[in-house]
XYZ file of C-alpha atoms in Angstrom:
733
model
C -82.310 -2.963 -10.479
C -79.531 -2.730 -7.744
C -78.772 -6.504 -9.743
C -78.108 -4.636 -12.446
C -76.257 -2.323 -11.591
C -73.817 -4.662 -9.314
C -73.793 -6.539 -12.633
C -72.613 -3.848 -14.795
C -69.573 -2.812 -12.179
C -68.481 -6.431 -12.287
C -68.545 -6.815 -15.798
C -66.904 -2.760 -15.746
C -64.257 -4.448 -13.574
C -63.550 -7.595 -15.680
C -63.073 -5.810 -18.984
C -60.791 -3.563 -17.038
C -58.503 -6.407 -15.733
C -58.301 -8.287 -18.572
C -57.310 -4.724 -20.900
C -54.900 -4.094 -18.353
C -53.655 -7.899 -18.588
C -53.735 -7.338 -22.481
C -51.742 -4.016 -22.220
C -48.971 -6.027 -19.984
C -48.322 -8.878 -22.539
C -48.150 -6.254 -25.149
C -46.051 -3.966 -23.498
C -43.508 -7.307 -22.600
C -43.883 -8.367 -26.194
C -44.908 -11.347 -25.119
C -48.269 -13.191 -26.865
C -51.003 -15.232 -24.889
C -49.932 -18.724 -24.223
C -52.150 -21.023 -26.144
C -53.188 -25.340 -25.610
C -50.605 -27.213 -26.878
C -52.395 -30.320 -28.817
C -50.942 -33.102 -30.661
C -51.407 -31.691 -34.216
C -49.197 -28.248 -32.926
C -46.874 -30.841 -31.238
C -46.520 -32.501 -34.064
C -45.771 -29.712 -36.224
C -43.290 -28.550 -33.978
C -41.345 -31.178 -33.467
C -41.314 -31.497 -37.688
C -39.959 -28.128 -37.926
C -37.076 -27.380 -34.981
C -35.908 -24.081 -34.741
C -32.957 -21.675 -34.379
C -32.986 -20.245 -31.203
C -29.985 -17.811 -30.208
C -28.288 -19.928 -32.578
C -29.015 -23.202 -31.688
C -31.401 -26.391 -32.886
C -34.171 -26.899 -30.658
C -37.870 -27.222 -30.605
C -39.847 -24.402 -30.046
C -42.209 -24.916 -27.630
C -42.991 -21.394 -26.300
C -46.099 -19.436 -25.148
C -47.822 -22.770 -24.783
C -50.092 -24.026 -22.178
C -49.298 -27.759 -21.761
C -51.424 -30.386 -20.012
C -50.075 -33.513 -18.685
C -52.170 -33.779 -15.953
C -53.399 -37.435 -15.339
C -56.885 -36.222 -16.439
C -54.920 -36.370 -19.678
C -53.109 -39.631 -19.576
C -53.837 -39.770 -23.114
C -51.764 -36.580 -24.022
C -49.140 -36.966 -21.971
C -47.872 -40.406 -22.673
C -48.328 -39.024 -26.512
C -45.911 -36.035 -25.434
C -43.317 -37.618 -23.964
C -42.918 -40.295 -26.276
C -42.654 -37.885 -29.602
C -41.074 -35.395 -27.864
C -38.092 -37.899 -26.808
C -38.144 -39.368 -29.920
C -37.207 -36.577 -31.816
C -34.604 -35.068 -29.247
C -32.579 -38.393 -28.992
C -32.549 -39.971 -33.079
C -31.498 -36.137 -34.011
C -28.221 -36.247 -35.851
C -27.080 -33.442 -34.075
C -28.041 -32.275 -29.999
C -31.176 -30.840 -30.621
C -32.867 -28.382 -27.809
C -36.132 -28.214 -26.323
C -37.492 -24.297 -25.162
C -40.397 -24.448 -23.301
C -40.122 -20.453 -21.966
C -43.225 -18.154 -21.349
C -45.178 -21.739 -21.389
C -47.248 -22.993 -18.532
C -47.214 -26.979 -17.243
C -49.934 -28.206 -15.859
C -49.062 -31.179 -14.152
C -46.089 -33.129 -12.723
C -43.160 -32.829 -15.126
C -40.748 -36.071 -15.511
C -37.633 -34.655 -17.398
C -35.861 -38.080 -17.400
C -38.972 -39.328 -19.512
C -37.271 -37.428 -22.255
C -33.802 -37.884 -22.138
C -31.003 -40.940 -23.227
C -30.986 -43.531 -20.191
C -27.398 -45.232 -20.805
C -25.578 -48.160 -18.779
C -22.219 -46.477 -17.502
C -20.282 -48.822 -19.530
C -17.618 -47.385 -21.789
C -18.463 -49.435 -24.993
C -22.056 -48.501 -24.807
C -21.842 -44.909 -24.542
C -19.524 -44.554 -27.261
C -21.848 -46.384 -29.538
C -25.117 -44.223 -28.607
C -23.104 -40.594 -28.422
C -20.607 -38.624 -30.153
C -17.086 -38.362 -29.864
C -17.438 -34.826 -28.068
C -20.506 -35.724 -25.638
C -18.383 -39.351 -24.433
C -15.385 -36.891 -23.631
C -17.673 -34.616 -22.064
C -19.469 -37.740 -19.979
C -15.844 -39.001 -19.421
C -14.505 -35.916 -18.145
C -13.045 -35.481 -14.484
C -15.265 -33.051 -14.075
C -18.664 -35.144 -14.364
C -17.189 -37.304 -11.706
C -18.516 -40.482 -13.028
C -17.436 -43.730 -12.607
C -17.638 -45.724 -16.137
C -16.686 -49.386 -16.244
C -14.867 -50.958 -19.041
C -17.236 -54.145 -19.488
C -20.443 -55.112 -18.117
C -20.597 -56.607 -14.965
C -21.626 -60.500 -13.862
C -25.282 -58.426 -12.545
C -26.172 -56.108 -15.713
C -29.120 -54.965 -13.509
C -26.810 -53.737 -10.333
C -24.927 -51.558 -12.802
C -25.554 -47.540 -12.417
C -27.753 -45.842 -15.221
C -27.701 -42.128 -16.169
C -29.943 -40.177 -18.058
C -28.167 -37.769 -20.929
C -29.933 -34.872 -22.128
C -27.966 -34.093 -25.531
C -29.424 -30.596 -26.306
C -29.588 -27.327 -24.457
C -33.283 -27.118 -22.241
C -34.347 -23.390 -21.746
C -37.189 -22.863 -19.128
C -36.719 -19.061 -19.259
C -40.200 -17.408 -17.105
C -41.399 -21.105 -17.869
C -44.323 -21.874 -15.012
C -44.152 -25.351 -14.033
C -48.012 -25.610 -11.714
C -47.110 -29.316 -10.933
C -43.742 -31.100 -9.126
C -40.805 -31.327 -11.762
C -38.295 -33.838 -11.374
C -35.037 -33.808 -13.599
C -33.547 -36.513 -10.921
C -29.921 -38.138 -12.446
C -29.527 -36.763 -15.827
C -26.116 -35.110 -17.436
C -27.335 -31.606 -19.640
C -24.713 -31.735 -21.743
C -25.430 -28.451 -23.389
C -26.347 -26.645 -19.996
C -30.023 -25.789 -18.683
C -31.243 -22.109 -18.866
C -33.899 -21.317 -16.149
C -34.248 -17.853 -15.670
C -36.950 -16.866 -14.099
C -38.989 -20.112 -13.892
C -41.858 -20.730 -11.610
C -41.304 -24.028 -9.455
C -44.887 -24.153 -7.666
C -44.217 -27.201 -6.332
C -41.441 -29.430 -5.130
C -38.628 -29.438 -8.014
C -36.011 -32.114 -7.772
C -32.418 -31.885 -9.522
C -30.362 -34.251 -7.070
C -27.533 -35.991 -8.781
C -27.838 -33.941 -11.501
C -24.803 -32.856 -13.380
C -24.609 -29.269 -15.326
C -22.463 -28.591 -18.091
C -22.017 -25.098 -20.171
C -25.129 -23.658 -18.843
C -26.332 -23.924 -15.511
C -28.545 -20.550 -15.054
C -31.146 -20.281 -12.255
C -31.069 -16.542 -11.950
C -34.921 -15.004 -10.553
C -36.555 -18.273 -10.640
C -38.730 -19.004 -7.831
C -38.572 -22.333 -5.895
C -42.452 -21.966 -4.069
C -41.856 -25.637 -2.053
C -38.451 -27.675 -1.793
C -35.965 -27.371 -4.138
C -33.804 -30.699 -4.173
C -30.065 -30.300 -5.648
C -28.450 -33.208 -3.338
C -25.216 -34.409 -4.880
C -25.605 -32.263 -8.085
C -22.307 -31.040 -10.034
C -22.688 -27.759 -11.356
C -19.938 -28.096 -14.016
C -19.725 -24.968 -15.532
C -20.915 -21.857 -12.404
C -23.783 -22.322 -11.340
C -25.980 -18.804 -11.621
C -28.822 -18.045 -9.196
C -28.644 -14.425 -9.265
C -31.702 -13.063 -7.493
C -33.539 -16.618 -7.295
C -36.255 -16.804 -4.432
C -36.137 -20.385 -2.488
C -39.857 -20.439 -0.867
C -38.882 -24.030 0.918
C -36.926 -26.074 1.878
C -33.614 -25.635 -0.009
C -30.839 -28.976 -0.334
C -27.705 -28.439 -1.767
C -26.308 -31.073 0.433
C -23.101 -33.020 -1.362
C -23.147 -30.462 -4.617
C -20.093 -30.170 -6.150
C -19.587 -26.412 -7.755
C -17.219 -24.838 -10.721
C -17.898 -21.531 -8.877
C -21.464 -19.809 -7.978
C -23.504 -16.552 -8.248
C -26.069 -16.404 -5.021
C -26.445 -12.389 -5.406
C -29.413 -11.301 -3.679
C -30.648 -15.133 -3.401
C -34.162 -15.322 -0.677
C -33.900 -18.242 1.343
C -37.202 -18.642 2.616
C -36.853 -21.924 4.149
C -34.001 -23.928 6.242
C -30.663 -23.795 3.633
C -28.677 -27.119 3.407
C -25.225 -26.700 1.802
C -23.302 -29.399 3.915
C -20.791 -31.119 2.246
C -20.689 -29.047 -0.411
C -17.317 -28.127 -2.716
C -16.913 -25.045 -4.466
C -14.073 -24.780 -6.595
C -13.821 -21.267 -8.022
C -15.126 -17.857 -6.463
C -18.134 -17.719 -4.719
C -20.628 -15.036 -4.518
C -23.503 -14.984 -1.560
C -23.514 -10.841 -1.518
C -26.644 -9.109 -0.395
C -28.706 -12.781 0.249
C -31.313 -13.132 2.810
C -31.683 -16.306 4.795
C -34.823 -16.495 7.099
C -34.151 -20.508 8.572
C -31.070 -21.755 9.273
C -28.209 -22.697 7.286
C -26.022 -25.201 7.093
C -22.067 -25.467 5.571
C -20.699 -28.563 7.755
C -17.962 -30.132 6.266
C -17.944 -27.623 3.638
C -14.820 -26.725 1.131
C -14.127 -23.925 -0.414
C -10.938 -23.693 -2.804
C -11.104 -20.139 -3.312
C -12.642 -17.187 -2.360
C -16.475 -16.425 -0.708
C -18.358 -13.692 -0.375
C -21.392 -12.817 2.213
C -21.046 -9.175 2.060
C -24.198 -7.805 3.077
C -26.333 -11.131 3.732
C -28.553 -11.215 6.405
C -29.265 -14.692 9.381
C -32.118 -14.410 10.326
C -31.356 -17.991 11.881
C -28.280 -19.816 12.982
C -25.609 -20.613 10.589
C -23.020 -23.532 10.694
C -19.650 -23.604 9.201
C -18.354 -26.728 11.424
C -15.740 -28.220 10.240
C -15.371 -26.594 7.181
C -12.477 -25.374 5.211
C -11.353 -22.169 3.482
C -8.856 -21.720 1.097
C -9.393 -18.195 0.724
C -10.772 -15.238 3.171
C -13.945 -15.857 4.101
C -15.681 -12.115 3.622
C -18.654 -11.387 5.948
C -18.477 -7.659 5.501
C -21.922 -5.571 6.706
C -23.479 -8.765 6.836
C -25.765 -9.795 10.183
C -27.041 -12.349 12.241
C -29.370 -12.752 14.593
C -29.075 -16.304 15.662
C -25.787 -18.667 16.410
C -22.690 -17.899 13.700
C -21.098 -21.541 14.681
C -17.035 -22.069 13.337
C -16.047 -24.858 15.544
C -13.504 -26.689 13.969
C -13.197 -24.599 10.939
C -9.819 -24.470 9.204
C -8.188 -21.440 6.921
C -4.902 -21.812 4.823
C -2.261 -20.210 6.702
C -2.412 -16.224 6.332
C -6.373 -16.301 5.387
C -8.753 -14.733 7.380
C -12.653 -13.575 8.574
C -13.135 -11.030 7.537
C -16.044 -8.950 9.464
C -15.858 -5.456 8.620
C -18.891 -3.596 9.438
C -20.405 -6.771 11.021
C -23.459 -6.616 12.377
C -25.380 -9.385 15.532
C -27.279 -6.629 17.705
C -29.673 -9.389 18.316
C -29.864 -10.611 21.797
C -29.803 -14.449 20.575
C -26.729 -13.272 18.138
C -23.574 -15.133 18.930
C -20.044 -16.287 17.303
C -18.901 -19.444 18.142
C -15.569 -21.188 17.567
C -12.652 -23.163 18.834
C -11.114 -21.827 22.297
C -8.415 -20.267 20.983
C -8.360 -20.174 17.568
C -11.166 -18.257 16.482
C -10.281 -14.993 17.944
C -6.941 -15.751 15.583
C -8.943 -16.146 12.412
C -11.367 -12.360 12.778
C -9.940 -9.584 11.107
C -11.385 -6.155 10.114
C -9.680 -3.598 8.061
C -9.727 -0.692 9.890
C -11.172 0.747 13.524
C -13.714 2.963 12.056
C -17.251 2.107 11.971
C -15.461 -1.430 13.957
C -15.315 -0.279 17.250
C -18.789 -1.111 18.715
C -18.540 -4.258 16.716
C -15.130 -5.233 18.394
C -16.730 -4.170 21.946
C -19.375 -6.818 21.071
C -17.424 -9.586 19.969
C -15.141 -9.321 23.205
C -18.421 -9.519 25.129
C -19.708 -12.303 23.389
C -16.399 -14.385 24.000
C -15.986 -13.758 27.530
C -19.800 -14.591 28.036
C -18.561 -17.928 26.432
C -15.583 -17.917 28.679
C -13.134 -17.995 26.101
C -10.778 -15.251 27.305
C -8.141 -16.166 25.195
C -10.233 -15.143 21.935
C -11.828 -12.119 23.929
C -7.858 -10.957 24.119
C -6.888 -11.633 20.355
C -10.024 -9.264 19.823
C -8.604 -7.080 22.085
C -5.528 -6.993 20.345
C -6.906 -6.662 17.224
C -8.890 -3.144 18.655
C -5.512 -1.941 20.001
C -3.483 -2.327 16.530
C -6.274 -0.953 14.922
C -6.198 2.147 16.867
C -2.316 2.292 16.701
C -2.833 2.179 12.836
C -5.279 5.349 13.587
C -2.946 7.220 15.614
C 0.171 6.533 13.062
C -1.915 7.920 10.313
C -2.842 10.944 12.303
C 1.182 11.556 13.002
C 2.565 10.493 9.868
C -0.509 10.322 7.358
C -0.374 12.285 4.341
C -2.953 15.179 4.241
C -5.427 15.034 0.880
C -6.090 18.511 1.645
C -2.810 19.667 1.284
C -0.662 16.937 -0.896
C 0.615 16.874 -4.402
C -0.945 14.730 -6.868
C 2.440 12.610 -6.871
C 2.435 12.025 -3.084
C -1.055 11.235 -3.370
C -0.137 8.079 -5.899
C 2.907 7.527 -3.681
C 0.341 6.441 -0.863
C -1.964 3.867 -3.246
C -4.235 6.616 -5.502
C -4.392 6.046 -8.674
C -3.045 9.677 -10.954
C -7.070 9.823 -12.166
C -8.285 9.574 -8.502
C -5.409 11.755 -7.005
C -6.236 14.484 -9.670
C -10.055 14.418 -8.745
C -8.952 14.778 -4.863
C -6.825 17.885 -5.721
C -10.023 19.553 -7.793
C -12.525 18.590 -5.121
C -10.676 19.760 -2.209
C -10.111 23.572 -4.229
C -13.942 23.987 -3.870
C -14.427 22.599 -0.404
C -11.632 20.462 1.678
C -11.944 17.460 3.022
C -13.574 16.804 6.865
C -12.705 13.274 7.333
C -11.014 10.657 5.241
C -14.643 9.029 4.824
C -15.656 11.575 2.228
C -13.477 10.606 -0.068
C -15.964 7.199 -1.398
C -18.491 9.675 -1.949
C -16.233 10.340 -5.029
C -16.964 7.967 -8.128
C -13.271 7.479 -9.278
C -12.429 6.000 -5.545
C -14.017 2.685 -4.353
C -13.607 0.798 -0.947
C -10.789 -1.413 -2.237
C -8.082 1.897 -2.306
C -9.997 3.327 1.020
C -8.382 0.276 3.142
C -5.597 0.800 0.755
C -5.183 4.567 2.125
C -7.056 4.333 5.450
C -3.650 4.072 7.454
C -1.460 6.513 5.295
C -3.271 9.241 4.168
C -5.958 11.558 6.884
C -8.012 14.503 5.737
C -7.003 17.737 7.923
C -9.087 20.437 6.937
C -7.691 22.516 9.918
C -4.391 22.253 8.016
C -5.791 23.069 5.060
C -6.918 26.344 6.624
C -2.949 26.466 7.843
C -1.468 25.875 4.751
C -3.936 29.211 2.654
C -2.543 31.182 5.702
C 1.396 30.766 5.214
C 2.758 30.233 1.657
C 6.510 31.421 2.443
C 8.956 28.981 4.177
C 8.980 31.126 7.224
C 5.565 30.801 7.252
C 5.267 27.130 6.631
C 7.325 26.555 9.742
C 4.752 28.850 11.371
C 2.057 26.417 10.270
C 4.239 23.401 12.337
C 4.315 25.218 14.878
C 1.246 26.558 15.259
C -0.352 25.841 18.899
C -3.200 23.825 18.453
C -1.893 22.166 16.075
C 1.424 21.121 17.209
C -0.696 20.757 20.862
C -2.916 17.826 19.182
C -0.149 16.225 17.546
C 1.861 15.823 20.825
C -1.330 14.530 22.464
C -1.885 12.399 19.660
C 2.160 11.300 19.857
C 1.786 10.615 23.509
C -0.539 8.380 23.023
C 0.469 6.407 20.015
C 3.795 5.998 22.250
C 1.572 4.715 25.281
C -0.001 2.137 23.005
C 2.578 0.685 21.328
C 4.631 0.211 24.728
C 1.480 -1.713 26.356
C 0.942 -3.373 22.686
C 4.900 -4.583 22.389
C 5.737 -5.247 26.299
C 2.138 -6.692 27.477
C 0.666 -7.582 24.289
C -1.713 -5.018 25.259
C -2.865 -6.842 28.606
C -3.562 -10.211 26.849
C 0.252 -12.264 26.768
C 0.918 -13.072 29.738
C 4.241 -14.939 28.672
C 5.268 -11.814 27.018
C 5.723 -9.682 30.270
C 6.731 -12.746 32.100
C 9.951 -12.836 29.715
C 10.136 -9.271 30.177
C 10.117 -9.561 33.751
C 12.695 -12.107 34.020
C 15.145 -10.382 31.499
C 14.495 -6.686 33.817
C 15.247 -9.191 37.143
C 18.281 -10.571 35.922
C 19.595 -7.524 34.188
C 19.328 -5.398 37.347
C 21.018 -8.276 39.299
C 23.692 -8.195 37.416
C 24.180 -4.312 37.685
C 23.993 -4.468 41.456
C 26.625 -7.321 41.830
C 28.506 -4.984 39.991
C 28.234 -2.014 41.598
C 28.217 -3.324 44.851
C 31.241 -5.966 44.356
C 33.444 -4.542 41.433
C 34.909 -1.267 43.733
C 38.176 -0.700 42.080
C 41.447 -2.459 40.838
C 43.954 -0.199 42.486
C 45.749 0.158 44.506
C 43.940 -1.989 46.941
C 41.489 -4.169 44.594
C 37.897 -4.825 45.380
C 36.614 -7.420 43.749
C 34.953 -10.786 43.780
C 36.209 -14.495 43.636
C 36.415 -16.376 40.455
C 33.912 -18.384 41.487
C 31.240 -16.030 42.466
C 32.055 -13.720 39.124
C 31.537 -17.347 37.468
C 28.246 -18.034 39.311
C 26.993 -14.502 38.407
C 28.014 -14.254 35.237
C 26.212 -17.569 34.089
C 22.974 -17.844 36.227
C 23.040 -14.023 34.422
C 22.861 -15.534 31.123
C 20.720 -18.516 32.128
C 17.986 -16.132 33.096
C 18.634 -14.095 30.169
C 18.566 -17.168 27.521
C 15.289 -17.969 29.448
C 13.734 -14.774 29.519
C 14.869 -14.039 25.396
C 13.112 -17.779 24.656
C 9.751 -16.168 26.168
C 9.926 -13.309 24.556
C 10.670 -14.462 21.422
C 7.660 -17.177 21.246
C 5.155 -15.080 23.124
C 5.760 -11.540 20.508
C 4.581 -11.144 17.627
C 7.722 -8.348 16.510
C 10.145 -9.763 19.589
C 12.713 -7.260 17.617
C 10.672 -4.175 18.631
C 9.627 -5.354 22.146
C 13.593 -5.976 22.790
C 14.018 -2.379 21.698
C 11.407 -0.992 23.759
C 12.467 -3.004 26.310
C 16.522 -1.455 25.781
C 15.232 1.976 26.066
C 13.954 1.642 29.351
C 17.076 -0.771 30.577
C 20.098 0.844 29.009
C 20.726 4.562 28.705
C 19.790 5.364 32.552
C 21.401 2.609 34.196
C 24.585 2.807 31.494
C 24.956 6.359 32.081
C 24.547 6.145 35.769
C 27.066 3.082 35.749
C 29.902 5.302 33.349
C 29.672 8.176 36.320
C 30.219 5.717 39.059
C 33.643 4.236 37.539
C 34.529 7.654 35.805
C 34.503 8.817 39.115
C 35.334 6.499 41.776
C 34.711 5.793 45.430
C 36.164 7.357 48.080
C 33.989 7.122 51.031
C 33.714 5.148 54.353
C 32.919 1.571 54.752
C 33.805 0.849 51.084
C 34.909 -2.427 52.337
C 30.935 -3.295 53.482
C 28.109 -4.053 51.250
C 25.518 -1.325 50.208
C 22.798 -4.251 50.548
C 21.543 -4.835 54.019
C 19.057 -7.799 55.142
C 16.456 -8.239 58.155
C 18.411 -10.860 59.882
C 15.617 -11.392 62.177
C 13.376 -13.556 59.172
C 14.222 -15.169 56.336
C 10.962 -16.161 54.380
C 9.295 -15.865 51.386
C 7.493 -12.309 51.820
C 5.239 -9.576 50.245
C 6.658 -6.544 50.166
C 3.870 -4.529 48.150
C 4.555 -1.142 50.406
C 8.420 -1.802 51.123
C 10.812 1.136 49.920
C 14.617 -0.140 49.205
C 16.463 2.045 51.451
C 16.803 0.929 55.451
C 14.577 2.680 57.650
C 16.111 5.489 60.441
C 14.361 4.251 62.988
C 17.213 3.089 65.300
C 15.194 -0.409 66.764
C 14.734 -0.761 62.769
C 17.825 -0.265 62.204
C 19.654 -2.818 64.978
C 17.604 -5.688 62.497
C 19.539 -4.815 59.707
C 22.859 -6.044 59.433
C 25.001 -6.171 55.708
C 24.974 -9.289 53.577
C 27.785 -11.206 53.707
C 30.485 -11.157 50.952
C 32.629 -14.239 52.149
C 29.344 -16.607 51.525
C 29.473 -18.482 48.333
C 25.670 -18.325 48.311
C 26.200 -14.159 48.396
C 25.490 -13.774 44.664
C 21.988 -14.611 44.944
C 21.358 -11.739 47.361
C 21.149 -9.751 44.051
C 18.638 -11.661 42.552
C 17.018 -11.385 45.994
C 17.367 -7.468 45.943
C 16.221 -6.868 42.007
C 13.364 -9.577 42.473
C 11.993 -7.359 45.677
C 12.333 -4.025 43.917
C 10.040 -5.831 40.414
C 7.998 -7.694 41.696
C 7.764 -6.675 45.604
C 8.014 -10.045 47.001
C 11.116 -11.939 47.818
C 13.523 -14.607 49.969
C 14.446 -11.887 52.404
C 13.861 -8.287 52.980
C 16.550 -6.661 51.107
C 17.242 -2.766 51.520
C 19.962 -0.296 50.420
C 21.864 1.183 53.097
C 21.572 4.909 53.967
C 24.981 5.893 55.062
C 27.911 6.077 52.854
C 26.505 5.463 49.742
C 26.771 7.841 46.589
C 24.006 9.402 45.250
C 24.291 7.665 42.062
C 23.826 3.927 43.547
C 20.384 5.595 45.164
C 19.202 7.006 42.125
C 19.501 3.291 40.303
C 17.940 1.328 42.760
C 14.973 4.057 43.311
C 14.695 4.060 39.302
C 14.640 0.153 39.237
C 11.613 0.406 42.591
C 10.251 3.161 40.302
C 9.839 0.451 37.425
C 8.806 -2.134 39.541
C 5.771 -0.402 40.626
C 5.012 -0.021 36.297
C 5.983 -3.763 35.756
C 3.707 -4.784 38.453
C 0.685 -2.495 37.571
C 0.706 -4.122 34.008
C 1.471 -7.734 35.471
C -1.398 -7.444 37.429
C -3.480 -5.695 34.627
C -2.361 -8.636 32.165
C -3.346 -11.414 34.981
C -6.650 -10.081 35.498
C -7.906 -10.002 31.614
C -6.339 -13.394 31.227
C -7.348 -15.879 34.432
C -11.078 -16.400 34.120
C -13.016 -15.173 37.665
C -9.598 -13.007 38.688
C -11.414 -9.461 37.652
C -15.177 -10.035 37.367
C -15.697 -6.423 36.569
C -14.995 -7.358 32.514
C -17.745 -9.672 32.820
C -20.263 -6.703 33.783
C -22.078 -5.046 30.505
């Protein structure tokens, strides 16, 4: 009785599963496949169908048994099918959609195999087919005449019609090696359960493998996709080999690579999309060439990625991609102005690293905005410092500083989308329809931050990036605007205390970072700050010489000799030229750097100098220099704590004597004094006397000394970030 119950349960379960299977097939509109016999095959061969406007042999929804134990049928299958396909006056396609192929399938047995001799090709194929075979995009070497040893001639198998394999199930190995598909291949959602060999193939007009499943290795070595290769949502579970292949663009969106993927030495002529792809094993693009844009947006790499010696003509987009292993960009090459976009890139794994040529890879990396990328940039800096690529880490630091400046610039001068008119929104980069949508939405609820505009259907990411540095979303200003509507009230709005303080603090932050960026490259550019120092030392040296040596013209002149004047002016020109050369070679914005330097060097010293010569000088010791030197020692000294005025204590004062005006080398003392004030070291301890000196001259000396303290801080800060090991704290996590 118990056995009967078990049997009934099994029977009911079988009936239920069978019914479910039939209902699914009915829902999909696909009939149950039937076994292909020679009689049915002959019938289908004699009556080609018109499938999607193309003449083809219809072998859909069939079970085709070509296993070794069915050798007689297999031989007849290949012979009859090949004869029909190749003897047709017009190209005849083959449709194996929704069929099950049992056993190994050899596509080469169904094509026309010809030697690559021009005369032979013309005798076998039509004029249109000959043009396809001889086209430059096919990359075939066609011989004009037979060689002395015909056996050594390369041969090619040609499929004249289209091959359609939609949802075809290959239960054995598949071999399409060295075949030229003149009408292309449609293999959407095909299931290759064993190894699939598509090496040395040429696919024209159509190459669609979208949704196809490769359960074991897939070999596409040295294949030529004359049309765009469509692999959208394909699933490669084993080894994938595209080494040496040539693509006229490709779509690999949402492709899954379960095994290693080899794209080494590939060539990509048109734009390629690898977005949202998953790479479970290593991926290789070594020595590949991308002649158009390539996107790996939102792709995930669970192992290493190799881009060594790869060439990119356009930007490489890795937006929102993630890696868990090593991404190697050694010897990579980008066209001028093209970058590696890693916006919102993620590499949180401890094993994740980005590697490239020292001093180069850091210049290639870019992100459009600081928002959402601060953590990424911090990890990149740590990544390069751990590899002792200090220059690249500094490039990322510089990028972060520039992005922060852009953010503050937007806060200061950006257009508030909560208060701006439609025309103003259009002027900063929005489309008219987008601007109207923003105005309509903000009336109901003001935008709290700029990111909220991405929630609107009319606005995409490209628009957001365009307006990011030109627009802000300040709900506080919008509330103030609602409360103050008249002209006077608008003035009150602008002078609103809290809002004004926030603006002022932002402006001060922006000025501080702008100065650091222009004078030091945000602590990453030692040649730049070195050039700035040379210009400043030469400038103040000339000023001190002018104040000290050019006292008056009448009644009795107190002026330098012509030789001293020539030496001073000539040396100033040389030093300044050296400094300017350093600035122009190191700075990305030399004009702004000189403008910033001029703000510190020209207004205050120029004003002091003008007042001094306007008033004149009528004090004691007018024929004695303002500068004194420590006469007890002559040596190179480090004077961090030295002040620029002579000490008051009598025993110290006895050691300080006025410098000698009558020496031909006297003009060097002014550069030494300027060097003491700015860099805190020099060849002698030179100080300003504290008696019978105009207060404005003392003010000028203290002004340079104060600038010297700031300059020394910036110099040491820059050195600590550019010389490995100088500051070990930068390596701490």
